[in-house]
Coordinates of C-alpha atoms in Angstrom, one line a residue:
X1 CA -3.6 -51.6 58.9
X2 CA -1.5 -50.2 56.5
X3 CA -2.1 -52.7 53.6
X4 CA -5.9 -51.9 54.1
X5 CA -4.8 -47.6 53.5
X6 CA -2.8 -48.7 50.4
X7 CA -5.0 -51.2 49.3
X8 CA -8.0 -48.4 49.6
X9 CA -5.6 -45.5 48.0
X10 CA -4.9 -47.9 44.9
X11 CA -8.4 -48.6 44.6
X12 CA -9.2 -44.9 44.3
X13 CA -6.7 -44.8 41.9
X14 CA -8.1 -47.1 39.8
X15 CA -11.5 -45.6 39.7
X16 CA -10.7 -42.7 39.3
X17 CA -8.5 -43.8 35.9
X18 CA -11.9 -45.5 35.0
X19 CA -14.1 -42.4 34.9
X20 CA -11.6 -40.2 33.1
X21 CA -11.0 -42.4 30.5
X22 CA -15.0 -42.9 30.1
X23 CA -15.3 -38.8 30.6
X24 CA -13.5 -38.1 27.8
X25 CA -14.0 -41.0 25.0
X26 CA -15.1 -40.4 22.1
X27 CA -18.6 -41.6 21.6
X28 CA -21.4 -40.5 19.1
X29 CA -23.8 -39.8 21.4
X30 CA -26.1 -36.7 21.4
X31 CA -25.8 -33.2 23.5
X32 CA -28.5 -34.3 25.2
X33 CA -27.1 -37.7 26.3
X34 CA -23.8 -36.4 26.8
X35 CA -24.6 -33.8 28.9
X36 CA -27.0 -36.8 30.9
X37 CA -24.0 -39.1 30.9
X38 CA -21.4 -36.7 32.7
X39 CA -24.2 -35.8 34.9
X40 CA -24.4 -39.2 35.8
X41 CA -20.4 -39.6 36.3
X42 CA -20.1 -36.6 38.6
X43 CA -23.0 -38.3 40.8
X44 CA -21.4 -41.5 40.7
X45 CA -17.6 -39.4 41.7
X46 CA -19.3 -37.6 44.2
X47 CA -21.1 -40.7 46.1
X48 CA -17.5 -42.4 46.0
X49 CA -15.8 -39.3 47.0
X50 CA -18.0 -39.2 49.8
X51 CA -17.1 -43.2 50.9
X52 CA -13.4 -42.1 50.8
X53 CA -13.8 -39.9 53.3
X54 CA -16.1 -42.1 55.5
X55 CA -13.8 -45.2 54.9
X56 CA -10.6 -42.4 55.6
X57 CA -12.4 -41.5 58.8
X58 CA -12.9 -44.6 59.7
X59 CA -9.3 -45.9 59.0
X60 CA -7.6 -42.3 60.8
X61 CA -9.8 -43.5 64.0
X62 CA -8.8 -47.0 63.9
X63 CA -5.2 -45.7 63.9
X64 CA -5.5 -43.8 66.7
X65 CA -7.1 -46.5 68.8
X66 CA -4.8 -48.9 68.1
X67 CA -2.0 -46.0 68.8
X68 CA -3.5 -45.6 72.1
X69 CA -4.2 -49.7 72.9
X70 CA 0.0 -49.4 72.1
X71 CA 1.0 -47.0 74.7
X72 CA -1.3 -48.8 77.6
X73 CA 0.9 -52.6 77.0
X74 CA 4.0 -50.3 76.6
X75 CA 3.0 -48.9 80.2
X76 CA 1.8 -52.1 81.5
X77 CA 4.9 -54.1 80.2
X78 CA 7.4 -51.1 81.7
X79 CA 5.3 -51.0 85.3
X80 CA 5.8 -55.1 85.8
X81 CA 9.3 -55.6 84.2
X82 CA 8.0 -57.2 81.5
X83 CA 10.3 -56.9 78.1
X84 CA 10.7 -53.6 76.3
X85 CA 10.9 -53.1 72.6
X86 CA 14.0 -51.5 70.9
X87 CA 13.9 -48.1 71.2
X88 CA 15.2 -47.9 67.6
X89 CA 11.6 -49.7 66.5
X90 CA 9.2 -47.8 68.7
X91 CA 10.5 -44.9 67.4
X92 CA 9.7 -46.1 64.0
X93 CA 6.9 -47.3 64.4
X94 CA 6.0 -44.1 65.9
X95 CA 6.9 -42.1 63.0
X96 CA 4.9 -44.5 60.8
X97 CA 1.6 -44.0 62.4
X98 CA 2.1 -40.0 62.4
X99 CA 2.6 -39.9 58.7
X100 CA -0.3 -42.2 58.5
X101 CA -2.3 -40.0 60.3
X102 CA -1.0 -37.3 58.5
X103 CA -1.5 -39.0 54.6
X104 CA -5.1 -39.8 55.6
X105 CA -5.6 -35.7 57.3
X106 CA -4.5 -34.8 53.8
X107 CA -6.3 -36.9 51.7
X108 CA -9.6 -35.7 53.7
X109 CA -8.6 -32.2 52.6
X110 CA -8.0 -32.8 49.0
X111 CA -11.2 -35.0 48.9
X112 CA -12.9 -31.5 50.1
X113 CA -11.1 -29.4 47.8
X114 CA -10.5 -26.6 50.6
X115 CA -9.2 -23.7 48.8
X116 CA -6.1 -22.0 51.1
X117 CA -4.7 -18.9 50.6
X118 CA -1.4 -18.9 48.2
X119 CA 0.8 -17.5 51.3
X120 CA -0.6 -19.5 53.8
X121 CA -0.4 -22.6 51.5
X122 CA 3.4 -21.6 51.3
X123 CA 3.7 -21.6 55.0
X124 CA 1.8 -24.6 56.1
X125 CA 3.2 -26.7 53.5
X126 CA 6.4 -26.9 54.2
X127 CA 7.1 -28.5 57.7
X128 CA 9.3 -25.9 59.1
X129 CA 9.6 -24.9 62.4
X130 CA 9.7 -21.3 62.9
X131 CA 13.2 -20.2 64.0
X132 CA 12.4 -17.3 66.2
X133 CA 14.8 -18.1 69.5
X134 CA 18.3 -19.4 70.3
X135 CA 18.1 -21.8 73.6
X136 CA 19.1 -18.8 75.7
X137 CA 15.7 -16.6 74.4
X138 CA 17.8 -14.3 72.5
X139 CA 16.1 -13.7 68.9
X140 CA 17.3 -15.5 65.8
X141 CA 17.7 -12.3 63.1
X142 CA 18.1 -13.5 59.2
X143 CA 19.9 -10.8 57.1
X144 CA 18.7 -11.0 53.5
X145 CA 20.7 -9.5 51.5
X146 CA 19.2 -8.9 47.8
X147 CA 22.3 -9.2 45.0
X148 CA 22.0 -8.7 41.3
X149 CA 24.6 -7.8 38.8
X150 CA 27.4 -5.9 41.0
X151 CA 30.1 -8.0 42.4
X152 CA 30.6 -5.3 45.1
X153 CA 28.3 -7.3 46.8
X154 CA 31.6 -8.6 48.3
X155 CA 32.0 -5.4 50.2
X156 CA 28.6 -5.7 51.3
X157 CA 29.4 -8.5 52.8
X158 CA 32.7 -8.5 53.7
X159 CA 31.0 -5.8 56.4
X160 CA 28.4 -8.0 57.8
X161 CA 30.7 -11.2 58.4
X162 CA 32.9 -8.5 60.1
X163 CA 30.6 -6.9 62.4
X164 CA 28.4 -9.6 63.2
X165 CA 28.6 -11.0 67.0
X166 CA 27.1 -14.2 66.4
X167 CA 26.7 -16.6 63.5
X168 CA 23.7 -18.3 64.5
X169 CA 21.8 -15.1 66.1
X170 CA 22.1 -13.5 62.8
X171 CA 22.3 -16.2 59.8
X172 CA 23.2 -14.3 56.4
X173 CA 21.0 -15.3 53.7
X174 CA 22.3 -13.6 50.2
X175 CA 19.1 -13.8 47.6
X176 CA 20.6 -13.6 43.9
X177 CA 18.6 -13.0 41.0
X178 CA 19.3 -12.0 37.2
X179 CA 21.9 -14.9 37.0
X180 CA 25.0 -12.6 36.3
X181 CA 27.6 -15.4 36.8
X182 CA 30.7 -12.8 37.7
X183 CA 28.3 -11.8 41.0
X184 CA 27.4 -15.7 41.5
X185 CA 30.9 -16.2 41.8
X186 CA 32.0 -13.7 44.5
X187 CA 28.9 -14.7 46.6
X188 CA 30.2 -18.6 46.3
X189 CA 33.3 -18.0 47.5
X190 CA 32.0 -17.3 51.2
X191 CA 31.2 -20.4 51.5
X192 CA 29.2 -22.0 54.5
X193 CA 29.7 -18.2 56.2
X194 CA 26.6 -17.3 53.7
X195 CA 23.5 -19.2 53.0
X196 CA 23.0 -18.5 49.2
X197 CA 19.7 -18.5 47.2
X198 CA 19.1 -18.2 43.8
X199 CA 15.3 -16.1 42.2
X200 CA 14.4 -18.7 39.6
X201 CA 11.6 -16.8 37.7
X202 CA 14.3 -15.2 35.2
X203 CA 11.4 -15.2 32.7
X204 CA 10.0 -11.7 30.8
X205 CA 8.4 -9.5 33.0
X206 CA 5.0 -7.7 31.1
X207 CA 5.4 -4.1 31.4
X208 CA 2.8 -1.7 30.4
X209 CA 4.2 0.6 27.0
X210 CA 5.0 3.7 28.9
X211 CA 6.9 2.3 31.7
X212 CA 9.2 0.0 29.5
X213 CA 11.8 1.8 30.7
X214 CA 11.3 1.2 34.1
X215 CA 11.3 -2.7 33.7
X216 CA 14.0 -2.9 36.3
X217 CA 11.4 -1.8 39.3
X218 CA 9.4 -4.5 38.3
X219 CA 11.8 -7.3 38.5
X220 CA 13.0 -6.1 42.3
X221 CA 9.2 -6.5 43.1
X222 CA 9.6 -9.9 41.5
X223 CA 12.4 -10.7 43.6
X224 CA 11.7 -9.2 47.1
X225 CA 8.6 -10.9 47.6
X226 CA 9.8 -14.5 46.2
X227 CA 13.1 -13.9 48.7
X228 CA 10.8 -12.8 51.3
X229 CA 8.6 -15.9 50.7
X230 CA 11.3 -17.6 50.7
X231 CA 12.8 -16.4 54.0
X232 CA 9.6 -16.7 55.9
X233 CA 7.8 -19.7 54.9
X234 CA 10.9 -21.9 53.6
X235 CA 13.8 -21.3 55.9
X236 CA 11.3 -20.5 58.4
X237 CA 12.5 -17.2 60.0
X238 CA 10.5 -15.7 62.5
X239 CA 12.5 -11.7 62.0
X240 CA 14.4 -10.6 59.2
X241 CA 16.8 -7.7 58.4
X242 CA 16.8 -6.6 54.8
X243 CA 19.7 -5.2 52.9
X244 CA 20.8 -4.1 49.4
X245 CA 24.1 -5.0 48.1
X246 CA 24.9 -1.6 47.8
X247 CA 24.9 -0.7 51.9
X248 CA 27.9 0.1 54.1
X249 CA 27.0 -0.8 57.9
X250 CA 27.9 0.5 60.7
X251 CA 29.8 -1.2 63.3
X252 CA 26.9 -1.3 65.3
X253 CA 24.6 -2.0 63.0
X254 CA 23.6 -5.3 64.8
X255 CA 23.5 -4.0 67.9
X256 CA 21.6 -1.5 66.9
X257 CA 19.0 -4.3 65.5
X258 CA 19.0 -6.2 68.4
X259 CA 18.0 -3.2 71.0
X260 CA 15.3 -2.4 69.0
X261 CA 14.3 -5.8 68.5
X262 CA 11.4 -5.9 71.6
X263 CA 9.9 -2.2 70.7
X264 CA 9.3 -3.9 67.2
X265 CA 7.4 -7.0 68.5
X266 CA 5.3 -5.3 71.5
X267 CA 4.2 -1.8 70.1
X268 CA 1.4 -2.7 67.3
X269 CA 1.9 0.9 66.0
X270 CA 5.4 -0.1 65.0
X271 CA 5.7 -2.0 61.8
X272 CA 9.5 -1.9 60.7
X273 CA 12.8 -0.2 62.5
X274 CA 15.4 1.3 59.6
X275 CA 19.1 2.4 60.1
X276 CA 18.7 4.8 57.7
X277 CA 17.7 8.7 58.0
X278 CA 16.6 9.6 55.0
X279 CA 17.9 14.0 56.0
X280 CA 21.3 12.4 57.8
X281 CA 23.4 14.1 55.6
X282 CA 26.8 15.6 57.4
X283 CA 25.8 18.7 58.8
X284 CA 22.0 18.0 59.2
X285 CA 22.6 15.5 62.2
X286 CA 24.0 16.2 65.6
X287 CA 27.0 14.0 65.7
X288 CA 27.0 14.5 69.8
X289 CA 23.3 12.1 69.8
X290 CA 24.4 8.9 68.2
X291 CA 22.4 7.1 70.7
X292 CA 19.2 9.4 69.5
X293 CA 16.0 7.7 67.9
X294 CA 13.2 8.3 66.4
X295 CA 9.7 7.3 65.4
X296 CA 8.5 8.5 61.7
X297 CA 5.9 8.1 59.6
X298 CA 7.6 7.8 56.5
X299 CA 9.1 4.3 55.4
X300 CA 13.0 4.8 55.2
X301 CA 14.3 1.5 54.3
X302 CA 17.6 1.1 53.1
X303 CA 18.1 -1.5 55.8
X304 CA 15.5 -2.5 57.7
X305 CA 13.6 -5.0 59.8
X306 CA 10.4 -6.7 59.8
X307 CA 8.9 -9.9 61.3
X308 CA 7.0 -12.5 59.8
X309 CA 4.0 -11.4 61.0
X310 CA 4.0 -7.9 59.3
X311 CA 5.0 -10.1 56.0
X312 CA 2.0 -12.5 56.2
X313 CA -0.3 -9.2 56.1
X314 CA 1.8 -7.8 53.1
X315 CA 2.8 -10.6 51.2
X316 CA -0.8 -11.5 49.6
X317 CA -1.8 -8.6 48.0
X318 CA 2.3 -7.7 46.9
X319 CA 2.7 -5.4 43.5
X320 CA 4.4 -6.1 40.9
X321 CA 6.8 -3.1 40.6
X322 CA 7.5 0.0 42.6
X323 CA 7.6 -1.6 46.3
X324 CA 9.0 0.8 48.8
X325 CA 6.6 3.7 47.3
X326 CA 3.7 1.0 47.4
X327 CA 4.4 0.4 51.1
X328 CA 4.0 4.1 51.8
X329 CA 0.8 4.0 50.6
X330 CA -2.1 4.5 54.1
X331 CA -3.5 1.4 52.6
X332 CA -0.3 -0.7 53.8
X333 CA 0.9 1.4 56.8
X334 CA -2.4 2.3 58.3
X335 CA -1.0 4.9 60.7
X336 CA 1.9 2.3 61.9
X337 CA 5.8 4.1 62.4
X338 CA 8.8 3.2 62.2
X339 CA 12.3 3.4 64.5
X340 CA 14.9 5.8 62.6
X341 CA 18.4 6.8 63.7
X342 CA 19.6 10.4 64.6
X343 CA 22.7 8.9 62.7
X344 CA 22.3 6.5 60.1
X345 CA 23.5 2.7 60.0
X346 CA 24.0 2.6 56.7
X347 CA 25.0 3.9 53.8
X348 CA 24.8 3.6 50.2
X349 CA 27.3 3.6 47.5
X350 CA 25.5 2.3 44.7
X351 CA 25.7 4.9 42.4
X352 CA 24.3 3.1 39.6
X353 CA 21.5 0.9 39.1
X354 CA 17.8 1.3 38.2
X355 CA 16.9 4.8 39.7
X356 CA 19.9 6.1 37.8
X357 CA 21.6 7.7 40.6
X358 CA 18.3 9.2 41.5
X359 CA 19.0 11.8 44.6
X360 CA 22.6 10.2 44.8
X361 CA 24.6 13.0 43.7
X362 CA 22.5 15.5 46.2
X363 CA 21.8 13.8 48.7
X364 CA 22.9 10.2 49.6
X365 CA 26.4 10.5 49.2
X366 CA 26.3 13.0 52.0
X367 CA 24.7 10.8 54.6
X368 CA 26.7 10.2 57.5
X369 CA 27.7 6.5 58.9
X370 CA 28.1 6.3 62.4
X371 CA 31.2 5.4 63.6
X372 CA 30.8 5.2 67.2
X373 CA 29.4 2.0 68.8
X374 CA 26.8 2.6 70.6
X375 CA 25.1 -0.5 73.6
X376 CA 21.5 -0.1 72.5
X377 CA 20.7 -3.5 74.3
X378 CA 21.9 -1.9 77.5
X379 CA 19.6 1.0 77.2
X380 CA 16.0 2.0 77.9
X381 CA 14.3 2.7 75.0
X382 CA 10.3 2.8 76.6
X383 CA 10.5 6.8 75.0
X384 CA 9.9 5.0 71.7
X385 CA 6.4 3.8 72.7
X386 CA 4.0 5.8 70.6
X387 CA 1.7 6.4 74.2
X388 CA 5.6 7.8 75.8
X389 CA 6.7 9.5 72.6
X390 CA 3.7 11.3 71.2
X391 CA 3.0 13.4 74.4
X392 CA 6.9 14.4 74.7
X393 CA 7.2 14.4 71.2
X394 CA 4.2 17.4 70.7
X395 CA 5.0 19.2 73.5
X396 CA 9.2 19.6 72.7
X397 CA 7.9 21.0 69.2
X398 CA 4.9 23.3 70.0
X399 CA 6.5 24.7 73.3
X400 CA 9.6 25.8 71.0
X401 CA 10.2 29.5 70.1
X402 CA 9.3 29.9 66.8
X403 CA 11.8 31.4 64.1
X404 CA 11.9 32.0 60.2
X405 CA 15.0 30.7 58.3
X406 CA 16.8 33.6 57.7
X407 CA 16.8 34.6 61.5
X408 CA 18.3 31.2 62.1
X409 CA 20.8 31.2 59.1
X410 CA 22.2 34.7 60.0
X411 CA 22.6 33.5 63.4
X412 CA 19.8 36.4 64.7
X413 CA 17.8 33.4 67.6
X414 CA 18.8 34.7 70.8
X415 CA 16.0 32.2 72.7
X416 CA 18.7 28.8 73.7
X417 CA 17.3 25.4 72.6
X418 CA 15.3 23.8 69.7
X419 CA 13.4 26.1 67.7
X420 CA 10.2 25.8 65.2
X421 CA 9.7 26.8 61.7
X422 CA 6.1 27.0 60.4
X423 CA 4.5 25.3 56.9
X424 CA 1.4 25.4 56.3
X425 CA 1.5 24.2 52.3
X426 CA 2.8 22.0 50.3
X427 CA 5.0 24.7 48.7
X428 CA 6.2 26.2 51.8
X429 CA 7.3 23.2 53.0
X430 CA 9.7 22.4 49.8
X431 CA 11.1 26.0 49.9
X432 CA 11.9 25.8 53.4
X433 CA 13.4 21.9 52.9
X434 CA 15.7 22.8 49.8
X435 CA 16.6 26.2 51.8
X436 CA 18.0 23.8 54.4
X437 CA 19.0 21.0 52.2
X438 CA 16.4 18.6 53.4
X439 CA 14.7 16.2 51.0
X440 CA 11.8 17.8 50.0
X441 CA 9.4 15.3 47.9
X442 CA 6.5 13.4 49.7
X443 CA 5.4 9.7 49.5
X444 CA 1.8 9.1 50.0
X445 CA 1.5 13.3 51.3
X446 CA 4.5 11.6 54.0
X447 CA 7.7 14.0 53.9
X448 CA 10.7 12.4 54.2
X449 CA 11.7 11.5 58.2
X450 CA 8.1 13.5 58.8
X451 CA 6.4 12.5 61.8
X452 CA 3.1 13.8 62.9
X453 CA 3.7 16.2 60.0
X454 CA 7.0 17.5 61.7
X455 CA 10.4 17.0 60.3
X456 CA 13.5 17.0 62.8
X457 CA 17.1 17.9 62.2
X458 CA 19.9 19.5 63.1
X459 CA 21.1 22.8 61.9
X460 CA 24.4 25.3 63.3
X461 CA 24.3 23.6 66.3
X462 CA 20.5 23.6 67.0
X463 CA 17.4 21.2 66.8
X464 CA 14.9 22.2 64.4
X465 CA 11.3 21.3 64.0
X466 CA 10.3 22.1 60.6
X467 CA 6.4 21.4 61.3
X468 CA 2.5 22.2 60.6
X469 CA -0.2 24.0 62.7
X470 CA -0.7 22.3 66.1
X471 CA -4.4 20.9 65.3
X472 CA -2.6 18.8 62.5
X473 CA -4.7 16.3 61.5
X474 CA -3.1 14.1 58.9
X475 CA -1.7 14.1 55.8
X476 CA -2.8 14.8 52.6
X477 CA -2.1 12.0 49.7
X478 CA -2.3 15.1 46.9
X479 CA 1.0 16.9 47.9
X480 CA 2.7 13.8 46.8

């Protein structure tokens, strides 16, 4: 049977040499019968094209009826005693006829010329099982982290070795692109503790005139969606973790991960968890509720999770530069949140690098790390639910006593408990934020940590709800 399949494969071969080499002599032959004779030739391609696939049908059958006619004597000769074959050569054998079955189930498909998605071509092509459990039903985790051109990648990951519980729960894939040998060399050096990739598009990237400047944005677009490709549809992971090589992590940063894990993969209106808070800055978080989470509408990153599925949705339609503030947009979070910390995860200390030390200097180099570890895998975390959280959520902000930020600086709010401060503009809303020392831009008309409109934090020992009118009824994309 399978001289016949190679027989009929070099055959098609053959002919199709024939044609090509008579589509594309040279012969002094009129438009008119030029244009009749490759009408002619595509006839003739299609009729045989057509008898491939009959004579592949026809062989794919025959394979499976003799695969079948196999397993009855197999059962017959193991029911009377009779002699068995070596288990070595059933086995090949077996393997044999499955990739027959499969070369014919492909050649079918090219003979149809079925035109698959460039994603899903990625993922079906590659015969990788999806690594989405250990044996015990735990979840398999990947970390990606993304590297460049700064070898403190080694503190980056000196952390993550450190604090992670298990090795093959949470496999750490470093992704390195711009091929800056000095940072190639400290991720080497960790060995089989690491799995290290390597971005190989290190081509010119097309920028338009005015953003030239800004080339570097649209080289980490480059590389997060090839490492995320890669992740997903290569090494097959079902749930990833994504971090920059500029993150301190908290020593519960995993644990953390994992208790989120199940809100993540059961509440549709969840698309990503983050460690980060984007308003944690010391003095802005109470440092008693390191066990407090939230949901929000605005995409924190700076260490987060997603799952394969979320990447399958995103993946296709990808931009070329400016990411994060492309995943803001409503088009790509239609009204889905996100789990942030009271306390953040992580923490940056990259200074440098494309933004320029954008919001560094005021901002991020006040976030606070958490230090304590908390057992998130031990505790209930249902609240997080949008259907729990959006009733408790509305009625701890709009039953609180509403103040103005002076009365609250000066100390002047007698009433005990969290408190409200009204915006009912764009503008309000950024003098109130800097008055605190909130970040006070907006991302798709999203504040930063905003949910439902309202921004939580912590202020002289108080919770504050800096948040719209109660008939709220979305946001608006111009105050960005």
């Amino acid at each position: 049977m399978r001289n016949r399949s190679v027989t009929v494969i070099f055959g098609s071969l053959v002919l199709w040499g024939l044609i090509t080499y008579f589509l594309i002599s040279d012969q002094p032959v009129s438009k008119e019968q030029d244009t009749a004779r490759v009408s002619n030739q595509i006839s003739k391609l299609e009729r045989r094209v057509k008898q491939e696939i009959a004579l592949n049908q026809e062989l794919f059958q025959n394979i499976k009826e003799d695969k079948q006619h196999k397993k009855k004597i197999d059962t017959v000769n193991g029911n009377t005693g009779g002699q068995h074959k070596d288990t070595n050569h059933v086995n090949q054998d077996k393997i044999l006829l499955e990739k027959e079955e499969k070369d014919i189930e492909n050649n079918n498909i090219n003979a149809h010329e079925v035109q698959t998605d460039p994603v899903h071509l990625s993922e079906t092509s590659h015969n990788v099982p999806i690594k989405g459990k250990l044996p015990n039903g735990s979840p398999i985790i990947a970390v990606l982290v993304f590297s460049c051109n700064r070898i403190t990648v080694q503190r980056c990951l000196d952390q993550l070795i450190k604090y992670r519980p298990n090795v093959e729960q949470f496999p750490i894939v470093v992704s390195e692109d711009c091929q800056h040998r000095q940072t190639a060399e400290v991720i080497a050096r960790y060995g089989n503790q690491i799995m290290h990739i390597q971005q190989p598009d290190q081509s010119d990237i097309e920028v338009p005139p005015k953003e030239k400047k800004f080339k570097g944005y649209f080289k980490i677009a480059r590389h997060y969606g090839w490492a995320l490709n890669h992740a997903f549809f290569e090494l097959g992971y079902d749930t990833v973790i994504i971090v920059e090589d500029d993150l301190d992590i908290a020593p519960d940063f995993f644990e953390y991960f994992l208790g989120t894990y199940p809100l993540l993969v059961s509440d549709n209106s969840l698309w990503c968890v983050s460690a980060w808070n984007d308003n944690g800055k010391a003095g802005l978080v109470d440092e008693n509720a390191v066990d407090v989470l939230y949901r929000t509408d605005f995409f924190p990153g700076l260490g987060w999770m997603l799952t394969r599925q979320l990447w399958t949705e995103l993946s296709p339609k990808w931009p070329k530069s400016y990411w994060d503030d492309w995943i803001r947009q409503p088009e790509q979070r239609r009204n889905r949140a996100c789990i942030r910390p009271e306390i953040s995860r992580t923490r940056t200390f990259g200074k440098t690098g494309v933004s320029n030390g954008m919001f560094y200097e005021r901002h991020l180099k006040y976030i606070k790390l958490n230090t304590e570890f908390v057992h998130f895998t031990k505790m209930n975390l249902t609240y997080l639910s949008k259907d729990n959280y959006d009733i408790n959520f509305v009625n701890q902000v709009y039953q609180s006593t509403v103040v103005s930020f002076s009365e609250l600086k000066n100390g002047k709010v007698m009433a005990p408990g969290a408190v409200r401060i009204p915006y009912y503009s764009r503008q309000a809303y950024k003098t109130t934020a800097k008055q605190f020392g909130l970040m006070d831009d907006f991302r798709s008309g999203v504040p930063r940590t905003g949910y439902r409109g309202v921004v939580t934090f912590f202020y002289k020992g108080r919770r504050v709800h800096l948040a719209p009118s109660a008939n709220w009824n979305g946001y608006d994309i111009t105050w960005s």
